[in-house]
Short mmCIF file of C-alpha atoms and ligand atoms in Angstrom, two decimals:
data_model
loop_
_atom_site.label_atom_id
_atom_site.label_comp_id
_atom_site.label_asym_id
_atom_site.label_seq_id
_atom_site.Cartn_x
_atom_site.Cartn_y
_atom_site.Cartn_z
CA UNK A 13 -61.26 198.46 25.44
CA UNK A 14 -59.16 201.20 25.31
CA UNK A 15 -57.87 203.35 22.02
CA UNK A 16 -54.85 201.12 21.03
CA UNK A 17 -56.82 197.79 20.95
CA UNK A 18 -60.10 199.39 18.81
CA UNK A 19 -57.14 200.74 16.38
CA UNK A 20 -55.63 196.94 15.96
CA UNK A 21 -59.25 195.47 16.11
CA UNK A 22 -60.60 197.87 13.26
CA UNK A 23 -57.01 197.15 11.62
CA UNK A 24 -57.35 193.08 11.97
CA UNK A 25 -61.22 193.55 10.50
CA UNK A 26 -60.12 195.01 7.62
CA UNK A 27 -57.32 192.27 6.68
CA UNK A 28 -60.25 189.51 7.40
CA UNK A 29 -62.46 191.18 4.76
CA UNK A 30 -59.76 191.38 2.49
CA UNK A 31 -58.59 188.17 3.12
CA UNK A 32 -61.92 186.91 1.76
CA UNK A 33 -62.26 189.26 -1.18
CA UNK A 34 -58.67 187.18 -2.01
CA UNK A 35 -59.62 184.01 -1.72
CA UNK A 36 -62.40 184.47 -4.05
CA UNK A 37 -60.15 184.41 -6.68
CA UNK A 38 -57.01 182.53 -8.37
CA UNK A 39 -54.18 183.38 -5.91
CA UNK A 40 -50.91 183.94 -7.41
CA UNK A 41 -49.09 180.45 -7.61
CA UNK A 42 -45.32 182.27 -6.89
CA UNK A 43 -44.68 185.91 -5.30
CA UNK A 44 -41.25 187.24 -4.93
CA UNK A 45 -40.19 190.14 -2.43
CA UNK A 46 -37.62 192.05 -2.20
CA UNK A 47 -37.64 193.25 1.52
CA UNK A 48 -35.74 196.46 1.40
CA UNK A 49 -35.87 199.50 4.12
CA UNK A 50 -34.74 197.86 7.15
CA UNK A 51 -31.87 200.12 7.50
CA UNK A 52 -34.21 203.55 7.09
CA UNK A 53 -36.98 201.94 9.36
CA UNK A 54 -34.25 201.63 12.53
CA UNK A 55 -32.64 205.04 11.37
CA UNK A 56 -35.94 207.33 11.65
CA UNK A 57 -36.29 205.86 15.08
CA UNK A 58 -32.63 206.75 15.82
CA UNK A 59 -32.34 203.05 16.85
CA UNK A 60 -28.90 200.99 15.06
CA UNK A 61 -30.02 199.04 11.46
CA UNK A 62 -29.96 196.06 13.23
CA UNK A 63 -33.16 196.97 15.18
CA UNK A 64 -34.28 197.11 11.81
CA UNK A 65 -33.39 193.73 10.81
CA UNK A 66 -34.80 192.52 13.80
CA UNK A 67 -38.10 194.03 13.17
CA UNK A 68 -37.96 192.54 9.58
CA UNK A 69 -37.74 189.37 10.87
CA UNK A 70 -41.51 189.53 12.95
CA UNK A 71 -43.03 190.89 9.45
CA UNK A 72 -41.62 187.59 7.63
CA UNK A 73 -43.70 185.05 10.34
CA UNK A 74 -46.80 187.15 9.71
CA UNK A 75 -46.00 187.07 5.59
CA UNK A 76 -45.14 183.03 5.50
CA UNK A 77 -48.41 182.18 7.58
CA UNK A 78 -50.35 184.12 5.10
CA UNK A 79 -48.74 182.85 2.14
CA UNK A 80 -49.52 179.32 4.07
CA UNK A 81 -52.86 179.99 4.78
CA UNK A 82 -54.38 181.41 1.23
CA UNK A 83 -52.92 179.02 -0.44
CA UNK A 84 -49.63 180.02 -2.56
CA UNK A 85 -46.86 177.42 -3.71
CA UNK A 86 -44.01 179.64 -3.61
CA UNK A 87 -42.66 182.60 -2.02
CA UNK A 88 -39.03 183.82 -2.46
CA UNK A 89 -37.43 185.84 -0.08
CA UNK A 90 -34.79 188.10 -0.94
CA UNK A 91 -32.56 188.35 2.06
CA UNK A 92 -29.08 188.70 1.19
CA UNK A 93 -27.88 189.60 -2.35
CA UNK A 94 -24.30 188.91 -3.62
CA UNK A 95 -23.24 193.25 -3.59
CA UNK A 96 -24.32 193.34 0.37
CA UNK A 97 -20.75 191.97 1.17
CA UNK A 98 -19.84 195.15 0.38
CA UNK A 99 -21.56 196.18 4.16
CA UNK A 100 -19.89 196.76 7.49
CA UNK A 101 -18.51 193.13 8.75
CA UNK A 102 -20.82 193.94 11.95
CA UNK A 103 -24.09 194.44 9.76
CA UNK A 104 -23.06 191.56 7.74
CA UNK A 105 -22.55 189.36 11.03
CA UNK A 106 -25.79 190.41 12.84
CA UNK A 107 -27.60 189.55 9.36
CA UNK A 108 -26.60 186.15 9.22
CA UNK A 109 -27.00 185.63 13.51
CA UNK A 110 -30.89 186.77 12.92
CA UNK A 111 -31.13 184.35 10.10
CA UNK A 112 -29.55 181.46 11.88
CA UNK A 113 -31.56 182.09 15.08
CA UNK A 114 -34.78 182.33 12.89
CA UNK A 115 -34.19 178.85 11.63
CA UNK A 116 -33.92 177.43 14.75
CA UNK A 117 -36.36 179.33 16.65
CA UNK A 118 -39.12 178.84 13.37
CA UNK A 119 -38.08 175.55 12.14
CA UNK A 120 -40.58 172.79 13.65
CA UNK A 121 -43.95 175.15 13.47
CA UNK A 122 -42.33 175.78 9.93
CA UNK A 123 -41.98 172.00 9.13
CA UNK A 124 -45.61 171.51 11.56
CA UNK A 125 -47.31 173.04 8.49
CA UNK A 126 -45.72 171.70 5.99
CA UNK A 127 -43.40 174.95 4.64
CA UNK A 128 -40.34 173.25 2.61
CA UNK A 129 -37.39 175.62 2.86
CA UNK A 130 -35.00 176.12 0.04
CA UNK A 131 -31.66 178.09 -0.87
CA UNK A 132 -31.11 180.07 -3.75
CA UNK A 133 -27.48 181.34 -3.80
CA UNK A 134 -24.09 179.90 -3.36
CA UNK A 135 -24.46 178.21 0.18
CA UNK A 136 -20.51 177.31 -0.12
CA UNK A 137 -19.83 181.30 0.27
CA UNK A 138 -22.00 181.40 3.76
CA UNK A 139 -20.72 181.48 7.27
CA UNK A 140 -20.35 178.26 8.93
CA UNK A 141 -22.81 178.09 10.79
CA UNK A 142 -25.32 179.67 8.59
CA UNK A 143 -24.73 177.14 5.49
CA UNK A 144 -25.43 174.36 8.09
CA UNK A 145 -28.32 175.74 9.68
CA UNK A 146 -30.41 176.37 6.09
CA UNK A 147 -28.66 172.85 5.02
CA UNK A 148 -30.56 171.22 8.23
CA UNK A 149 -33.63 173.32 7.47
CA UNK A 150 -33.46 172.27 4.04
CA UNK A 151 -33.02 168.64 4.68
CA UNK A 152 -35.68 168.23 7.57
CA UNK A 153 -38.43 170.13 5.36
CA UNK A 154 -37.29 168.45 1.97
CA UNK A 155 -40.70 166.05 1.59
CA UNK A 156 -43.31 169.05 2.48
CA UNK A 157 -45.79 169.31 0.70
CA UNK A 158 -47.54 172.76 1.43
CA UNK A 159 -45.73 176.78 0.91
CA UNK A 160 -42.15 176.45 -0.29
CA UNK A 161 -40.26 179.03 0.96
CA UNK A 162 -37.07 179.71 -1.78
CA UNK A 163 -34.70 181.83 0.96
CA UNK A 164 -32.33 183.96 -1.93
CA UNK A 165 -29.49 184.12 0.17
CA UNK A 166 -25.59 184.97 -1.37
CA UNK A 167 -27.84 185.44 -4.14
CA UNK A 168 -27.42 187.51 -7.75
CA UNK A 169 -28.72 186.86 -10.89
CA UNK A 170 -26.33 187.72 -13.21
CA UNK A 171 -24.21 185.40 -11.47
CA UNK A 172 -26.79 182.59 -11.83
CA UNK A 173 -27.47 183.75 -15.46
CA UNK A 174 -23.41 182.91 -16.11
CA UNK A 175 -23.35 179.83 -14.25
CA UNK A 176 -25.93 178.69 -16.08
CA UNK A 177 -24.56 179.87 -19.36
CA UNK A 178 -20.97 177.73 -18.35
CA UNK A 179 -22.89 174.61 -17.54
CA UNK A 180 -25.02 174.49 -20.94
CA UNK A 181 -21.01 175.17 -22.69
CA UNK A 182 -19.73 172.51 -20.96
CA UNK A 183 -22.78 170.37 -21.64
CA UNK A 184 -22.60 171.33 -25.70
CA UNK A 185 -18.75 170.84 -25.69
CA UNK A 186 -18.90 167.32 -24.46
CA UNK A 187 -21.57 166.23 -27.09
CA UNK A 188 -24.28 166.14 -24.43
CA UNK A 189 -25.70 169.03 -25.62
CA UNK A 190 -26.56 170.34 -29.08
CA UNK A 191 -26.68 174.03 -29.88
CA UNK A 192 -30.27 173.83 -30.91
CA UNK A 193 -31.76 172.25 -27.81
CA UNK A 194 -30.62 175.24 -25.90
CA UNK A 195 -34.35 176.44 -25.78
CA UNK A 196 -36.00 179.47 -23.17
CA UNK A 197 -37.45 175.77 -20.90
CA UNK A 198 -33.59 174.42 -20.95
CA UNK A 199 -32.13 177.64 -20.12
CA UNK A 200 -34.72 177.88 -17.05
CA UNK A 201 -33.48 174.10 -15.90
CA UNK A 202 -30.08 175.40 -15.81
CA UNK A 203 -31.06 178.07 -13.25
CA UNK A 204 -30.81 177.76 -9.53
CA UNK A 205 -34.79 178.33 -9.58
CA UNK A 206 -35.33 175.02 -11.84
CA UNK A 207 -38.96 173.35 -11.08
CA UNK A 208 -39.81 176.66 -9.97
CA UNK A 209 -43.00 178.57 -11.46
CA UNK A 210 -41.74 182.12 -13.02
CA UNK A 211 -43.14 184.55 -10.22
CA UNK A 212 -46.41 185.88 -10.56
CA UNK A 213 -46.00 188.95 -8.68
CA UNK A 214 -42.73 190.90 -7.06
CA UNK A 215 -43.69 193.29 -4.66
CA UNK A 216 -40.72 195.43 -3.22
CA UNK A 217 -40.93 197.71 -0.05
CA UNK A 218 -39.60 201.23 0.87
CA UNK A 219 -40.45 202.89 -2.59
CA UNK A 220 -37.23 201.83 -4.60
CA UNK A 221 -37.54 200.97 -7.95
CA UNK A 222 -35.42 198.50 -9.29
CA UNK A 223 -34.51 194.90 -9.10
CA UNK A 224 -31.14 194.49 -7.23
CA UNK A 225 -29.99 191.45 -9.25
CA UNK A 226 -33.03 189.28 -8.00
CA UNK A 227 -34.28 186.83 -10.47
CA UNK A 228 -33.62 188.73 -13.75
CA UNK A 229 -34.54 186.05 -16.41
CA UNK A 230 -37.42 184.53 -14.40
CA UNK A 231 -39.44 187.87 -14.12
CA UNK A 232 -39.95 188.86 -17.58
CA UNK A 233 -43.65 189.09 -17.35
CA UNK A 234 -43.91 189.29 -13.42
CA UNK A 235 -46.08 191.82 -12.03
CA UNK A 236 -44.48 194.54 -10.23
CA UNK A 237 -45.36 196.19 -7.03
CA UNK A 238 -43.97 198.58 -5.40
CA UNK A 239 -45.09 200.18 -1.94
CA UNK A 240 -44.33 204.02 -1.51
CA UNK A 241 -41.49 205.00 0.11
CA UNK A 242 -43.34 205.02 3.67
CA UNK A 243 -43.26 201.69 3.63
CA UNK A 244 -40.22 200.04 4.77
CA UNK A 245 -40.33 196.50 5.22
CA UNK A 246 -40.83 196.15 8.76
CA UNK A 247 -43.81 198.33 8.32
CA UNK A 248 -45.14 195.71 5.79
CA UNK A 249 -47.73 193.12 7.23
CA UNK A 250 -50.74 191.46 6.73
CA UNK A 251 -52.77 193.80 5.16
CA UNK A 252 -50.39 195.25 3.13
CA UNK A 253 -49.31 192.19 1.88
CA UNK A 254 -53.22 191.23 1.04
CA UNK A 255 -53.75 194.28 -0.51
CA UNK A 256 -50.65 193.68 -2.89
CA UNK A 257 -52.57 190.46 -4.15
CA UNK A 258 -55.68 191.85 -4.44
CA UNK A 259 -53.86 194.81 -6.71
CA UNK A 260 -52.22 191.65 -8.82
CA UNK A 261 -55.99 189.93 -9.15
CA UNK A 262 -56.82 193.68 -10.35
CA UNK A 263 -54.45 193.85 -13.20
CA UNK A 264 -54.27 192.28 -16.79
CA UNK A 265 -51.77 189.95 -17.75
CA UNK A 266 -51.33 189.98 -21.80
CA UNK A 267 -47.94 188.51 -22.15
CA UNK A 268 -47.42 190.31 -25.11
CA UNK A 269 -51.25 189.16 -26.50
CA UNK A 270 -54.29 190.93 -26.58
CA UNK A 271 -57.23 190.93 -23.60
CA UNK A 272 -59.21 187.90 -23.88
CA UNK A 273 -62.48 189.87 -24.31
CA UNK A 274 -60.85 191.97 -27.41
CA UNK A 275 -59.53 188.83 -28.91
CA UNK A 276 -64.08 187.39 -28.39
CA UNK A 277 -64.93 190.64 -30.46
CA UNK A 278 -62.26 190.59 -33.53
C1 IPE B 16 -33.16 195.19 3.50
O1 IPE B 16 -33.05 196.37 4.20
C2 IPE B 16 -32.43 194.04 4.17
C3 IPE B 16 -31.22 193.59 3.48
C4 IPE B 16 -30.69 194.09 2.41
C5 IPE B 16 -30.54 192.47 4.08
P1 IPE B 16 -31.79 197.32 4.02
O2 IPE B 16 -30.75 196.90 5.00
O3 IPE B 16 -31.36 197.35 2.61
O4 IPE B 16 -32.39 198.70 4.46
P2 IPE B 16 -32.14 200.11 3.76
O5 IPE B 16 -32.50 199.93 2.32
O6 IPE B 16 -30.69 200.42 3.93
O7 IPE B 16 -33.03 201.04 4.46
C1 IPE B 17 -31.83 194.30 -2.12
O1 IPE B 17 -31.78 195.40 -1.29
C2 IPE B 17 -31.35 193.08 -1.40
C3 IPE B 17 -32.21 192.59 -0.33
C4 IPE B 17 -33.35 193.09 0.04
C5 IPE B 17 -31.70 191.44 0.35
P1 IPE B 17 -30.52 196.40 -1.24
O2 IPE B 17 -30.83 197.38 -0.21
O3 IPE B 17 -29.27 195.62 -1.08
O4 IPE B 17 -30.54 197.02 -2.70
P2 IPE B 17 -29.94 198.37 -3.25
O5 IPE B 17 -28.49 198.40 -2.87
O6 IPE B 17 -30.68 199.49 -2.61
O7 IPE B 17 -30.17 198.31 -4.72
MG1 MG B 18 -31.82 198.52 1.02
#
């Protein structure tokens, strides 16, 4: 055995262990990630951003099998936001080439183990050949059963937040609607996340701290992570990714309430 398989063995140990220590307790039912640092991973190594992409894309397999295997109902991906139009047409095209070829590459082990894909985002503003790619994806995986995988793609939520807002007007301005059913639950409907748990946790990579217009009114009382800035997201995996849940099992969720133990003693 020689240096660089004892690293990856001792490395591979450790993720089993805390894979365990996981599963011992309630996973979270929905994490969200914002997969950010592509672009600085690829530019330390002098290589183009697109070798960071790439790399992105082998981190996601590892992260969906996980999510698949320990037993969470959703994870949301965020991998194109509304602002990064605003990028070089190349970047923009080689982002949505690596997506398409991951569908088709990923689809059937995807669909094997019963991942349902989804879209959040406007799928009309797509490429082509990208809208019909996640609409073939979506269609093939649309009865699965196990990890659903919400892809935020042409995705903001401010935008989502106003579409919502014009469909409830319309709604109230045709009668359908009265002003006082417009409730927190009927607001969530409206969104392009409806039947979708609020996340539990958000994790973010490469030690940025902020949201980027991803889900804004679902993660009022999510659980924030976020890695240092060493971390970009093709240096995410596994363990990481473990760890991350096992800080989430670690923390106390009051939702504006008091610890359950307090609330034994008053
Ligand atoms: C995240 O990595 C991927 C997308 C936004 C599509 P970036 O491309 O934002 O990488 P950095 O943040 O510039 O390093
Ligand atoms: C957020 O990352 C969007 C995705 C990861 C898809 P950005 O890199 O676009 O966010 P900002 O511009 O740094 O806020
Ligand atoms: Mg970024």
């Amino acid at each position: 055995m020689n240096w660089k398989n004892i690293f990856k063995y001792k490395k591979s140990r450790n993720a089993e262990s805390l894979l365990e220590t996981v599963l011992a307790r309630p996973v979270p039912r929905h994490i969200s990630i914002i997969m950010d640092g592509n672009g600085r991973w690829a530019e330390k190594r002098n290589l183009p951003r697109v070798a960071g992409h790439k790399q992105g894309v082998e981190v996601l397999r590892d992260i969906i099998s996980t999510s698949s295997q320990i037993g969470i109902a959703h994870l949301t991906l965020y991998a194109f936001s509304t602002e990064n139009w605003k990028r070089p047409e190349s970047e923009v095209r080689a982002l949505m080439s690596l997506l398409v070829e991951f569908l088709q590459k990923e689809i059937n082990e995807l669909h094997n183990n019963k991942v349902k894909i989804y879209m959040l985002g406007d799928i009309n503003g797509l490429p082509q050949e990208a809208a019909r790619e996640v609409e073939k994806a979506m269609n093939l995986t649309a009865a699965n059963k196990g990890l659903q995988v919400n892809i935020a793609l042409n995705y903001g939520s401010r935008m989502e937040i106003i579409k919502a807002a014009r469909k409830i007007a319309r709604e109230v301005s045709q009668g359908k609607l009265s002003l006082d059913d417009i409730t927190e639950e009927l607001f969530s409907e409206f969104l392009e996340t409806r039947g979708i748990p609020d996340p539990d946790l958000m994790i973010r990579t490469s030690g940025e701290y902020r949201l980027s217009n991803f889900l804004l009114y679902q993660s009022a009382y999510t659980e924030l992570i976020f890695t240092d800035k060493q971390v970009f997201w093709p240096d995410f995996n596994r363990e990481r990714y473990l760890e991350a849940i096992y800080e989430y099992q670690n923390r106390k969720r009051r939702f504006g309430g008091i610890d359950d133990v307090q609330a034994g003693v008053e």
